[in-house]
Amino acid sequence: MDMTNKTATLSFEGKTLDLPILKPTHGPDVIDIRKLYETGDVFTYDPGFTSTAACESTITFIDGDKGELLYRGYPIEQLADKSHYLEVCYLLLYGELPNAAQIEDFEGRVTKHTMVHEQMHNFFRGFRRDSHPMATMVGVVGAMSAFYHDSLDINDAWQREVAAIRMIAKLPTIAAMAYKYSIGQPFVYPKNTLDYAGNFLHMCFAVPCEDYVVEPALAKAMDRIMTLHADHEQNASTSTVRLAGSSGANPFACIAAGIACLWGPAHGGANQACLEMLREIGTVDKIPEAIRRAKDKNDPFRLMGFGHRVYKNFDPRAKVMKESADEVLDLLGFHNNPTLQVAKELERIALDDDYFVSKKLYPNVDFYSGIILEAMGFPTSMFTPIFAVSRTVGWISQWKEMIADPTQKIGRPRQLYIGAARRDYVDVAAR
Ligand code: SDX
């Protein structure tokens, strides 16, 4: 944090407070209000955190006006084009791109941790087969803290490192197991000869009675989807992980909390909701009615996959995802996929409509991802679990950054209380 000698002066009720202004590498200046309550006896009010920097971080930067997303300073477009997911995991965790020896060692450590404790298989048996895989993942990931006792001590840097590797390595296995359980097929063990994305596809789609050969182009597309979802600054689920971690909760419990938050349709659940919306619209001629409903204040219907708290021009991930959708669907022979046609026409019409333009609503990362995942063979219920697998490295990187910060303290927001004034108890006979 760069402390400038600039201050913001706040004057009210005869008081004048000089609040320090902090200078970021990129982005708006930040007014430091940490002493505001102590010196001014007032709170600030920002329930959706639209104007609040909740922490300082060196990991990810987003410029919503420019449509820019940087992981440790590197533009997402370059990483999606030139890097691969485990290299991006290394970058997010340690801050620099690895050299050849470092990435070989890192990939080896992740690969060697992809199996889960055999007894964890029993957890799944307790769920109904038709449970949403996100329900299973919240439960099983939280239960990891019942198994991996040697990586629970958050004050031990080595245990934090082991927990990070275990989570990155095991989340794909757990997500694949949740999927297999939901369709009544046997679990498929990880294969160390496959790369990260290919291994995930194999665990999801292989069956014991025949060989499953991973299509390299699909593995590359899955790897790119994971890279695009890896981290995203202080979004709702990352903020959940940070808040849970600030109490000293173990890393597995914190990631389980992040998975629970991501599930919401306003957040990571939007990819499933978006594809269901596109299916409900069905054909291009039904798009005007969907647009009308999305604009109707009395109708709760929203265009899922549209809009973003930060991006007010375009989501750079959506642009890469759209290119990937064309490539994957061509590869799989879905040239005239009706859902993709509806999505492209919906985007075209919406971006011409003053309502969406004036409210700066553009396709976000969830708008095209579902189309690709469906074409790969995933049911909509697996879209958000795949987002959770991809985001685990972002969550754990942000958690590690917070825990390693010697100034960090438990997160404890205050409130604007508008309830009943103090009053005395009244006996029931007198009410
Ligand atoms: C993700 O934060 C992150 O970084 C999240 C994420 C990540 O990588 O972690 O990027 C992943 O969650 C992407 C967003 C996925 N969600 C959806 O696609 C759901 C649909 N989108 C909306 O629910 C909404 O746009 C949000 C939740 C994404 C953002 O909400 P905001 O910033 O609180 O904006 P808002 O709800 O105040 O909306 C502003 C205006 C409102 O109209 P007015 O009250 O000003 O008249 O725009 C309207 C909204 O009604 N609006 C929409 C709309 N989104 C906002 N109208 C129709 N369709 C939409 N999709």
Coordinates of C-alpha atoms and ligand atoms in Angstrom, one line a residue:
M1 CA 0.0 0.0 0.0
D2 CA 1.4 3.4 -1.0
M3 CA 0.6 6.0 1.6
T4 CA 0.4 9.4 -0.1
N5 CA 0.6 12.5 1.9
K6 CA -2.8 13.4 0.4
T7 CA -5.8 13.4 2.6
A8 CA -9.6 13.6 2.2
T9 CA -11.2 16.1 4.6
L10 CA -14.6 15.2 6.1
S11 CA -16.4 18.0 7.9
F12 CA -19.7 17.5 9.8
E13 CA -21.4 18.6 13.0
G14 CA -18.4 20.9 13.8
K15 CA -15.9 18.1 13.3
T16 CA -13.2 18.1 10.6
L17 CA -11.4 14.8 9.9
D18 CA -8.4 14.3 7.6
L19 CA -8.5 10.8 6.2
P20 CA -5.4 9.4 4.5
I21 CA -5.7 8.6 0.8
L22 CA -4.0 5.4 -0.3
K23 CA -2.5 5.0 -3.8
P24 CA -3.0 1.6 -5.7
T25 CA -0.9 0.3 -8.5
H26 CA -4.0 0.4 -10.7
G27 CA -7.6 1.6 -10.0
P28 CA -9.2 4.4 -7.9
D29 CA -7.5 6.0 -4.9
V30 CA -8.7 4.6 -1.6
I31 CA -9.8 6.7 1.4
D32 CA -8.6 5.0 4.5
I33 CA -11.5 5.1 7.0
R34 CA -10.1 2.6 9.5
K35 CA -9.9 5.4 12.2
L36 CA -13.3 7.0 11.2
Y37 CA -15.4 5.5 14.0
E38 CA -12.7 6.0 16.6
T39 CA -12.1 9.7 15.7
G40 CA -15.5 10.7 14.3
D41 CA -17.9 8.4 16.1
V42 CA -19.7 7.6 12.8
F43 CA -20.0 4.5 10.5
T44 CA -20.0 4.5 6.7
Y45 CA -23.0 2.8 4.9
D46 CA -22.3 0.5 1.9
P47 CA -24.5 -2.7 2.1
G48 CA -23.6 -4.1 -1.3
F49 CA -19.9 -3.0 -1.0
T50 CA -20.3 -1.0 -4.2
S51 CA -17.8 1.6 -3.0
T52 CA -15.8 -0.4 -0.5
A53 CA -12.3 -1.8 -0.7
A54 CA -12.4 -4.6 1.9
C55 CA -8.7 -5.5 1.8
E56 CA -5.5 -4.8 -0.1
S57 CA -4.4 -7.5 -2.5
T58 CA -1.6 -8.2 -5.0
I59 CA -3.4 -11.0 -6.9
T60 CA -6.1 -9.9 -9.3
F61 CA -7.0 -6.5 -10.8
I62 CA -10.2 -5.6 -12.7
D63 CA -10.9 -2.4 -14.6
G64 CA -14.7 -2.5 -15.2
D65 CA -14.6 0.5 -17.6
K66 CA -11.8 -0.9 -19.7
G67 CA -13.0 -4.5 -19.5
E68 CA -9.6 -5.4 -18.2
L69 CA -8.7 -8.5 -16.0
L70 CA -5.1 -9.0 -14.8
Y71 CA -3.9 -12.1 -12.8
R72 CA -0.7 -10.8 -11.0
G73 CA -0.5 -8.1 -13.7
Y74 CA -0.9 -10.5 -16.7
P75 CA -3.9 -9.8 -19.0
I76 CA -6.4 -12.7 -19.0
E77 CA -6.5 -12.8 -22.8
Q78 CA -2.7 -13.5 -22.9
L79 CA -3.0 -16.2 -20.2
A80 CA -6.0 -17.8 -21.9
D81 CA -4.0 -17.9 -25.2
K82 CA -0.5 -18.7 -24.1
S83 CA -0.7 -20.3 -20.6
H84 CA -2.5 -23.3 -19.1
Y85 CA -4.5 -23.7 -15.9
L86 CA -1.8 -25.2 -13.6
E87 CA 0.6 -22.6 -14.7
V88 CA -2.0 -20.0 -13.8
C89 CA -2.5 -21.7 -10.5
Y90 CA 1.2 -21.3 -9.8
L91 CA 1.1 -17.6 -10.8
L92 CA -1.9 -16.9 -8.6
L93 CA -0.5 -18.8 -5.6
Y94 CA 3.1 -17.5 -5.8
G95 CA 2.9 -14.3 -7.7
E96 CA 5.3 -15.1 -10.6
L97 CA 5.2 -17.3 -13.7
P98 CA 7.2 -20.5 -13.0
N99 CA 10.3 -21.6 -14.9
A100 CA 10.5 -25.0 -16.4
A101 CA 11.7 -26.7 -13.2
Q102 CA 9.2 -25.0 -11.0
I103 CA 6.2 -25.9 -13.2
E104 CA 7.3 -29.5 -13.4
D105 CA 7.6 -29.7 -9.6
F106 CA 4.3 -28.0 -9.1
E107 CA 2.4 -30.1 -11.6
G108 CA 4.0 -33.2 -10.0
R109 CA 2.9 -32.2 -6.5
V110 CA -0.7 -31.5 -7.7
T111 CA -0.8 -34.8 -9.7
K112 CA 0.3 -36.8 -6.7
H113 CA -2.6 -35.5 -4.6
T114 CA -5.5 -36.0 -6.9
M115 CA -6.9 -39.1 -5.1
V116 CA -9.2 -38.6 -2.0
H117 CA -9.1 -40.7 1.1
E118 CA -11.0 -43.9 0.2
Q119 CA -13.3 -43.5 3.2
M120 CA -14.6 -40.3 1.6
H121 CA -16.4 -42.4 -0.9
N122 CA -18.9 -43.3 1.9
F123 CA -20.0 -39.6 2.2
F124 CA -21.7 -39.7 -1.2
R125 CA -23.8 -42.7 -0.1
G126 CA -25.6 -40.4 2.4
F127 CA -26.9 -38.1 -0.3
R128 CA -29.9 -38.8 -2.5
R129 CA -28.9 -39.6 -6.1
D130 CA -30.8 -36.6 -7.3
S131 CA -29.0 -34.2 -5.0
H132 CA -27.5 -31.2 -6.8
P133 CA -23.8 -31.8 -7.1
M134 CA -23.2 -28.4 -5.4
A135 CA -24.9 -29.7 -2.3
T136 CA -22.6 -32.8 -2.4
M137 CA -19.5 -30.6 -2.9
V138 CA -20.3 -28.3 0.0
G139 CA -20.6 -31.3 2.2
V140 CA -17.7 -33.3 1.0
V141 CA -15.2 -30.4 0.8
G142 CA -16.2 -29.3 4.3
A143 CA -15.6 -32.8 5.5
M144 CA -12.1 -32.8 4.2
S145 CA -11.2 -31.2 7.5
A146 CA -12.2 -34.4 9.1
F147 CA -9.5 -36.3 7.1
Y148 CA -6.5 -34.1 6.5
H149 CA -5.5 -33.2 10.1
D150 CA -1.9 -32.5 9.0
S151 CA -3.0 -29.4 7.1
L152 CA -5.4 -27.6 9.4
D153 CA -3.1 -25.4 11.4
I154 CA -3.5 -22.0 9.6
N155 CA -0.5 -20.6 11.6
D156 CA 1.9 -23.1 10.0
A157 CA 3.0 -21.9 6.5
W158 CA 3.9 -25.4 5.4
Q159 CA 0.4 -26.7 6.4
R160 CA -1.2 -23.8 4.5
E161 CA 0.8 -24.8 1.4
V162 CA -0.2 -28.5 1.8
A163 CA -3.9 -27.5 2.1
A164 CA -3.6 -25.4 -1.0
I165 CA -2.1 -28.2 -3.1
R166 CA -4.6 -30.7 -1.7
M167 CA -7.6 -28.5 -2.6
I168 CA -6.4 -27.7 -6.1
A169 CA -5.7 -31.4 -6.7
K170 CA -8.8 -32.9 -5.1
L171 CA -11.6 -30.6 -6.1
P172 CA -11.8 -32.0 -9.7
T173 CA -11.9 -35.5 -8.2
I174 CA -14.7 -34.6 -5.8
A175 CA -16.7 -32.8 -8.5
A176 CA -16.4 -35.7 -10.8
M177 CA -17.5 -38.1 -8.0
A178 CA -20.5 -35.8 -7.4
Y179 CA -21.4 -36.1 -11.0
K180 CA -20.9 -39.9 -11.3
Y181 CA -22.9 -40.4 -8.1
S182 CA -25.8 -38.3 -9.5
I183 CA -26.0 -40.5 -12.6
G184 CA -25.5 -43.8 -10.8
Q185 CA -22.2 -44.6 -12.4
P186 CA -19.1 -45.9 -10.5
F187 CA -16.4 -43.4 -9.5
V188 CA -13.4 -43.2 -11.8
Y189 CA -10.0 -42.8 -10.2
P190 CA -7.7 -40.0 -11.4
K191 CA -5.0 -41.0 -13.9
N192 CA -1.6 -39.5 -13.4
T193 CA -0.7 -39.8 -17.0
L194 CA -3.4 -37.2 -18.0
D195 CA -3.1 -33.4 -17.6
Y196 CA -5.3 -31.6 -15.2
A197 CA -8.3 -30.8 -17.5
G198 CA -8.0 -34.1 -19.4
N199 CA -8.0 -36.0 -16.0
F200 CA -11.2 -34.2 -15.1
L201 CA -12.9 -35.1 -18.3
H202 CA -11.8 -38.7 -17.9
M203 CA -13.1 -38.9 -14.3
C204 CA -16.4 -37.5 -15.5
F205 CA -17.0 -39.5 -18.8
A206 CA -15.0 -42.7 -18.6
V207 CA -16.8 -46.0 -17.6
P208 CA -15.2 -49.3 -16.6
C209 CA -16.5 -51.2 -19.5
E210 CA -14.7 -49.3 -22.3
D211 CA -11.7 -47.1 -22.8
Y212 CA -12.3 -43.3 -22.9
V213 CA -9.8 -41.3 -24.9
V214 CA -9.6 -37.7 -24.0
E215 CA -10.1 -35.4 -27.1
P216 CA -7.1 -33.0 -26.8
A217 CA -9.1 -30.0 -28.2
L218 CA -11.8 -30.6 -25.6
A219 CA -9.2 -30.8 -22.8
K220 CA -7.7 -27.6 -24.0
A221 CA -11.2 -25.9 -24.1
M222 CA -11.8 -27.2 -20.5
D223 CA -8.4 -25.9 -19.4
R224 CA -9.2 -22.5 -20.9
I225 CA -12.6 -22.4 -19.1
M226 CA -10.8 -23.2 -15.8
T227 CA -8.2 -20.4 -16.5
L228 CA -11.0 -17.9 -17.2
H229 CA -12.7 -18.7 -13.9
A230 CA -9.6 -19.0 -11.7
D231 CA -9.9 -15.7 -9.8
H232 CA -11.8 -12.5 -9.9
E233 CA -10.8 -10.0 -7.1
Q234 CA -13.2 -9.7 -4.2
N235 CA -16.4 -11.2 -5.6
A236 CA -19.0 -12.6 -3.3
S237 CA -17.6 -16.1 -2.9
T238 CA -14.0 -14.9 -2.4
S239 CA -15.2 -12.4 0.1
T240 CA -17.0 -15.2 1.9
V241 CA -13.8 -17.3 2.0
R242 CA -11.9 -14.3 3.4
L243 CA -14.5 -13.6 6.0
A244 CA -14.6 -17.2 7.1
G245 CA -10.8 -17.4 7.1
S246 CA -10.6 -14.2 9.2
S247 CA -12.1 -16.1 12.2
G248 CA -9.3 -18.7 11.9
A249 CA -11.5 -21.4 10.4
N250 CA -9.6 -24.2 8.7
P251 CA -9.0 -23.9 4.9
F252 CA -11.3 -26.7 4.0
A253 CA -14.2 -25.1 5.9
C254 CA -13.4 -21.8 4.2
I255 CA -13.5 -23.2 0.7
A256 CA -16.8 -25.1 1.5
A257 CA -18.2 -21.6 2.5
G258 CA -17.0 -20.2 -0.8
I259 CA -18.7 -23.1 -2.7
A260 CA -22.0 -22.4 -0.9
C261 CA -21.9 -18.7 -1.8
L262 CA -20.9 -19.4 -5.4
W263 CA -24.0 -21.6 -5.8
G264 CA -26.4 -18.5 -5.9
P265 CA -27.9 -17.7 -9.3
A266 CA -26.7 -14.1 -9.0
H267 CA -23.1 -15.4 -8.9
G268 CA -21.7 -18.7 -10.0
G269 CA -25.1 -20.3 -10.4
A270 CA -25.8 -18.0 -13.3
N271 CA -24.2 -20.3 -15.8
Q272 CA -26.8 -23.0 -15.1
A273 CA -29.6 -20.4 -14.9
C274 CA -28.4 -18.8 -18.2
L275 CA -28.5 -22.1 -20.2
E276 CA -31.9 -22.9 -18.7
M277 CA -33.1 -19.4 -19.7
L278 CA -31.7 -19.9 -23.3
R279 CA -33.5 -23.2 -23.5
E280 CA -36.7 -21.6 -22.2
I281 CA -36.5 -18.9 -24.9
G282 CA -35.9 -21.8 -27.3
T283 CA -36.0 -20.0 -30.6
V284 CA -34.9 -16.6 -32.0
D285 CA -38.4 -15.4 -32.5
K286 CA -39.1 -15.6 -28.7
I287 CA -36.2 -13.2 -27.9
P288 CA -38.2 -10.0 -28.0
E289 CA -40.5 -11.3 -25.2
A290 CA -37.5 -12.2 -23.1
I291 CA -36.1 -8.7 -23.6
R292 CA -39.4 -7.2 -22.7
R293 CA -39.7 -9.2 -19.5
A294 CA -36.1 -8.4 -18.5
K295 CA -36.9 -4.7 -18.8
D296 CA -40.2 -5.0 -16.8
K297 CA -39.6 -3.8 -13.3
N298 CA -42.6 -5.8 -12.1
D299 CA -41.2 -9.0 -13.6
P300 CA -38.4 -10.7 -11.6
F301 CA -37.1 -12.2 -14.8
R302 CA -33.5 -11.2 -15.6
L303 CA -31.3 -12.0 -18.5
M304 CA -29.0 -14.5 -16.8
G305 CA -25.4 -14.2 -17.9
F306 CA -25.9 -10.5 -18.4
G307 CA -24.7 -7.6 -16.2
H308 CA -21.9 -7.4 -13.7
R309 CA -21.1 -5.3 -10.6
V310 CA -17.7 -4.3 -12.0
Y311 CA -17.7 -4.7 -15.8
K312 CA -19.6 -1.8 -17.3
N313 CA -18.3 -2.3 -20.9
F314 CA -17.7 -5.9 -21.5
D315 CA -16.4 -8.9 -19.5
P316 CA -13.1 -9.9 -21.2
R317 CA -13.7 -13.5 -20.2
A318 CA -17.0 -13.5 -22.2
K319 CA -15.1 -12.5 -25.4
V320 CA -12.7 -15.4 -25.0
M321 CA -15.5 -17.8 -24.1
K322 CA -17.5 -16.8 -27.2
E323 CA -14.5 -17.7 -29.4
S324 CA -14.1 -21.0 -27.6
A325 CA -17.8 -21.8 -28.0
D326 CA -17.5 -21.4 -31.8
E327 CA -14.4 -23.7 -31.8
V328 CA -15.8 -26.4 -29.6
L329 CA -19.2 -26.6 -31.3
D330 CA -17.6 -26.7 -34.7
L331 CA -15.3 -29.5 -33.4
L332 CA -18.3 -31.4 -32.1
G333 CA -20.3 -30.9 -35.2
F334 CA -22.9 -28.6 -33.5
H335 CA -22.6 -26.0 -36.3
N336 CA -26.3 -24.9 -35.9
N337 CA -26.7 -25.4 -32.2
P338 CA -30.0 -23.7 -31.6
T339 CA -29.0 -22.6 -28.1
L340 CA -25.8 -20.9 -29.4
Q341 CA -27.9 -19.2 -32.2
V342 CA -30.3 -17.9 -29.6
A343 CA -27.4 -16.7 -27.4
K344 CA -25.7 -14.8 -30.2
E345 CA -29.0 -13.2 -31.4
L346 CA -29.9 -12.3 -27.8
E347 CA -26.5 -10.7 -27.3
R348 CA -26.9 -8.8 -30.6
I349 CA -30.4 -7.5 -29.9
A350 CA -29.7 -6.7 -26.2
L351 CA -26.5 -4.7 -27.1
D352 CA -28.6 -2.6 -29.5
D353 CA -31.3 -2.0 -26.8
D354 CA -31.1 1.3 -24.9
Y355 CA -32.2 -0.3 -21.6
F356 CA -29.1 -2.6 -21.6
V357 CA -26.8 0.0 -23.1
S358 CA -27.9 2.7 -20.6
K359 CA -27.5 0.3 -17.6
K360 CA -24.2 -1.0 -19.0
L361 CA -25.4 -4.6 -19.1
Y362 CA -23.2 -6.9 -21.2
P363 CA -22.7 -10.7 -21.4
N364 CA -20.6 -11.9 -18.5
V365 CA -18.4 -15.0 -18.1
D366 CA -21.6 -17.1 -17.5
F367 CA -23.3 -16.2 -20.8
Y368 CA -21.4 -18.6 -23.1
S369 CA -19.7 -21.1 -20.7
G370 CA -22.8 -23.2 -20.3
I371 CA -23.2 -23.7 -24.1
I372 CA -19.7 -25.1 -24.2
L373 CA -20.1 -27.3 -21.2
E374 CA -23.4 -28.7 -22.5
A375 CA -21.8 -29.4 -25.9
M376 CA -19.1 -31.4 -24.0
G377 CA -21.8 -33.5 -22.4
F378 CA -22.2 -32.0 -19.0
P379 CA -25.7 -31.5 -17.5
T380 CA -26.5 -28.0 -16.4
S381 CA -26.2 -29.2 -12.8
M382 CA -22.5 -29.6 -13.3
F383 CA -21.9 -26.0 -14.6
T384 CA -21.5 -24.4 -11.2
P385 CA -19.4 -27.3 -9.8
I386 CA -17.0 -26.7 -12.7
F387 CA -16.9 -23.0 -11.8
A388 CA -16.1 -24.0 -8.2
V389 CA -13.3 -26.4 -9.3
S390 CA -11.8 -23.5 -11.3
R391 CA -12.2 -20.9 -8.7
T392 CA -10.7 -22.9 -5.9
V393 CA -7.2 -21.7 -6.7
G394 CA -8.4 -18.1 -6.5
W395 CA -10.1 -18.7 -3.2
I396 CA -7.1 -20.4 -1.7
S397 CA -4.7 -17.8 -3.0
Q398 CA -6.7 -15.0 -1.5
W399 CA -7.1 -16.9 1.7
K400 CA -3.3 -17.5 1.9
E401 CA -2.7 -13.8 1.2
M402 CA -5.0 -12.8 4.0
I403 CA -3.7 -15.3 6.6
A404 CA -0.1 -14.3 5.9
D405 CA -0.9 -10.6 6.4
P406 CA 0.3 -9.8 10.0
T407 CA -2.2 -7.0 10.3
Q408 CA -5.3 -9.1 9.4
K409 CA -8.0 -9.3 12.0
I410 CA -11.5 -10.9 12.2
G411 CA -13.9 -9.3 9.8
R412 CA -16.8 -7.7 11.8
P413 CA -18.9 -5.2 9.9
R414 CA -21.3 -2.9 11.9
Q415 CA -24.8 -1.8 10.8
L416 CA -27.3 1.0 10.5
Y417 CA -29.8 0.0 13.2
I418 CA -33.4 1.1 12.3
G419 CA -35.2 -1.3 14.7
A420 CA -37.2 -0.5 17.8
A421 CA -35.8 2.0 20.3
R422 CA -35.0 0.7 23.8
R423 CA -38.1 -0.3 25.7
D424 CA -39.0 -2.3 28.8
Y425 CA -40.5 -5.8 28.9
V426 CA -44.3 -6.0 29.3
D427 CA -46.0 -8.9 31.0
V428 CA -48.3 -10.9 28.8
A429 CA -51.4 -9.9 30.9
A430 CA -50.7 -6.3 30.1
R431 CA -50.2 -6.7 26.3
Ligands
SDX1 C1 -20.5 -13.7 -11.6 O1 -18.4 -10.3 -8.8 C2 -17.9 -11.1 -9.6 O2 -16.8 -10.8 -10.0 C3 -18.7 -12.3 -10.0 C4 -18.1 -13.1 -11.1 C5 -16.8 -13.8 -10.7 O3 -16.1 -14.2 -11.6 O4 -16.7 -14.1 -9.5 O5 -17.9 -12.3 -12.3 C6 -19.1 -14.2 -11.6 O6 -21.2 -13.8 -10.6 C7 -21.0 -13.0 -12.9 C8 -22.4 -12.5 -12.7 C9 -23.4 -13.7 -12.9 N1 -24.8 -13.3 -12.6 C10 -25.7 -13.2 -13.6 O7 -25.5 -13.3 -14.8 C11 -27.1 -12.9 -13.0 C12 -27.8 -11.8 -13.8 N2 -27.1 -10.5 -13.5 C13 -27.6 -9.7 -12.4 O8 -28.3 -10.4 -11.4 C14 -26.7 -8.6 -12.0 O9 -26.3 -8.0 -13.2 C15 -25.5 -8.8 -11.1 C16 -25.9 -9.5 -9.9 C17 -24.5 -9.6 -11.9 C18 -24.9 -7.5 -10.7 O10 -25.9 -6.8 -10.0 P1 -25.6 -5.3 -9.4 O11 -24.3 -4.8 -9.7 O12 -26.0 -5.3 -8.0 O13 -26.5 -4.5 -10.3 P2 -28.0 -4.2 -10.0 O14 -28.7 -5.5 -9.6 O15 -28.1 -3.0 -9.1 O16 -28.6 -3.8 -11.5 C19 -28.4 -2.5 -12.0 C20 -29.6 -2.3 -12.9 C21 -30.9 -2.6 -12.1 O17 -31.9 -1.8 -12.7 P3 -32.3 -0.4 -11.9 O18 -32.8 -0.9 -10.5 O19 -31.1 0.4 -11.8 O20 -33.4 0.1 -12.7 O21 -29.5 -3.2 -14.0 C22 -30.6 -4.1 -13.9 C23 -31.2 -4.0 -12.5 O22 -32.6 -4.3 -12.6 N3 -30.1 -5.4 -14.3 C24 -30.6 -6.2 -15.1 C25 -29.7 -7.3 -15.2 N4 -28.7 -7.1 -14.3 C26 -28.9 -5.9 -13.8 N5 -31.8 -6.2 -15.8 C27 -32.0 -7.3 -16.6 N6 -31.2 -8.4 -16.7 C28 -30.1 -8.4 -16.0 N7 -29.2 -9.5 -16.1

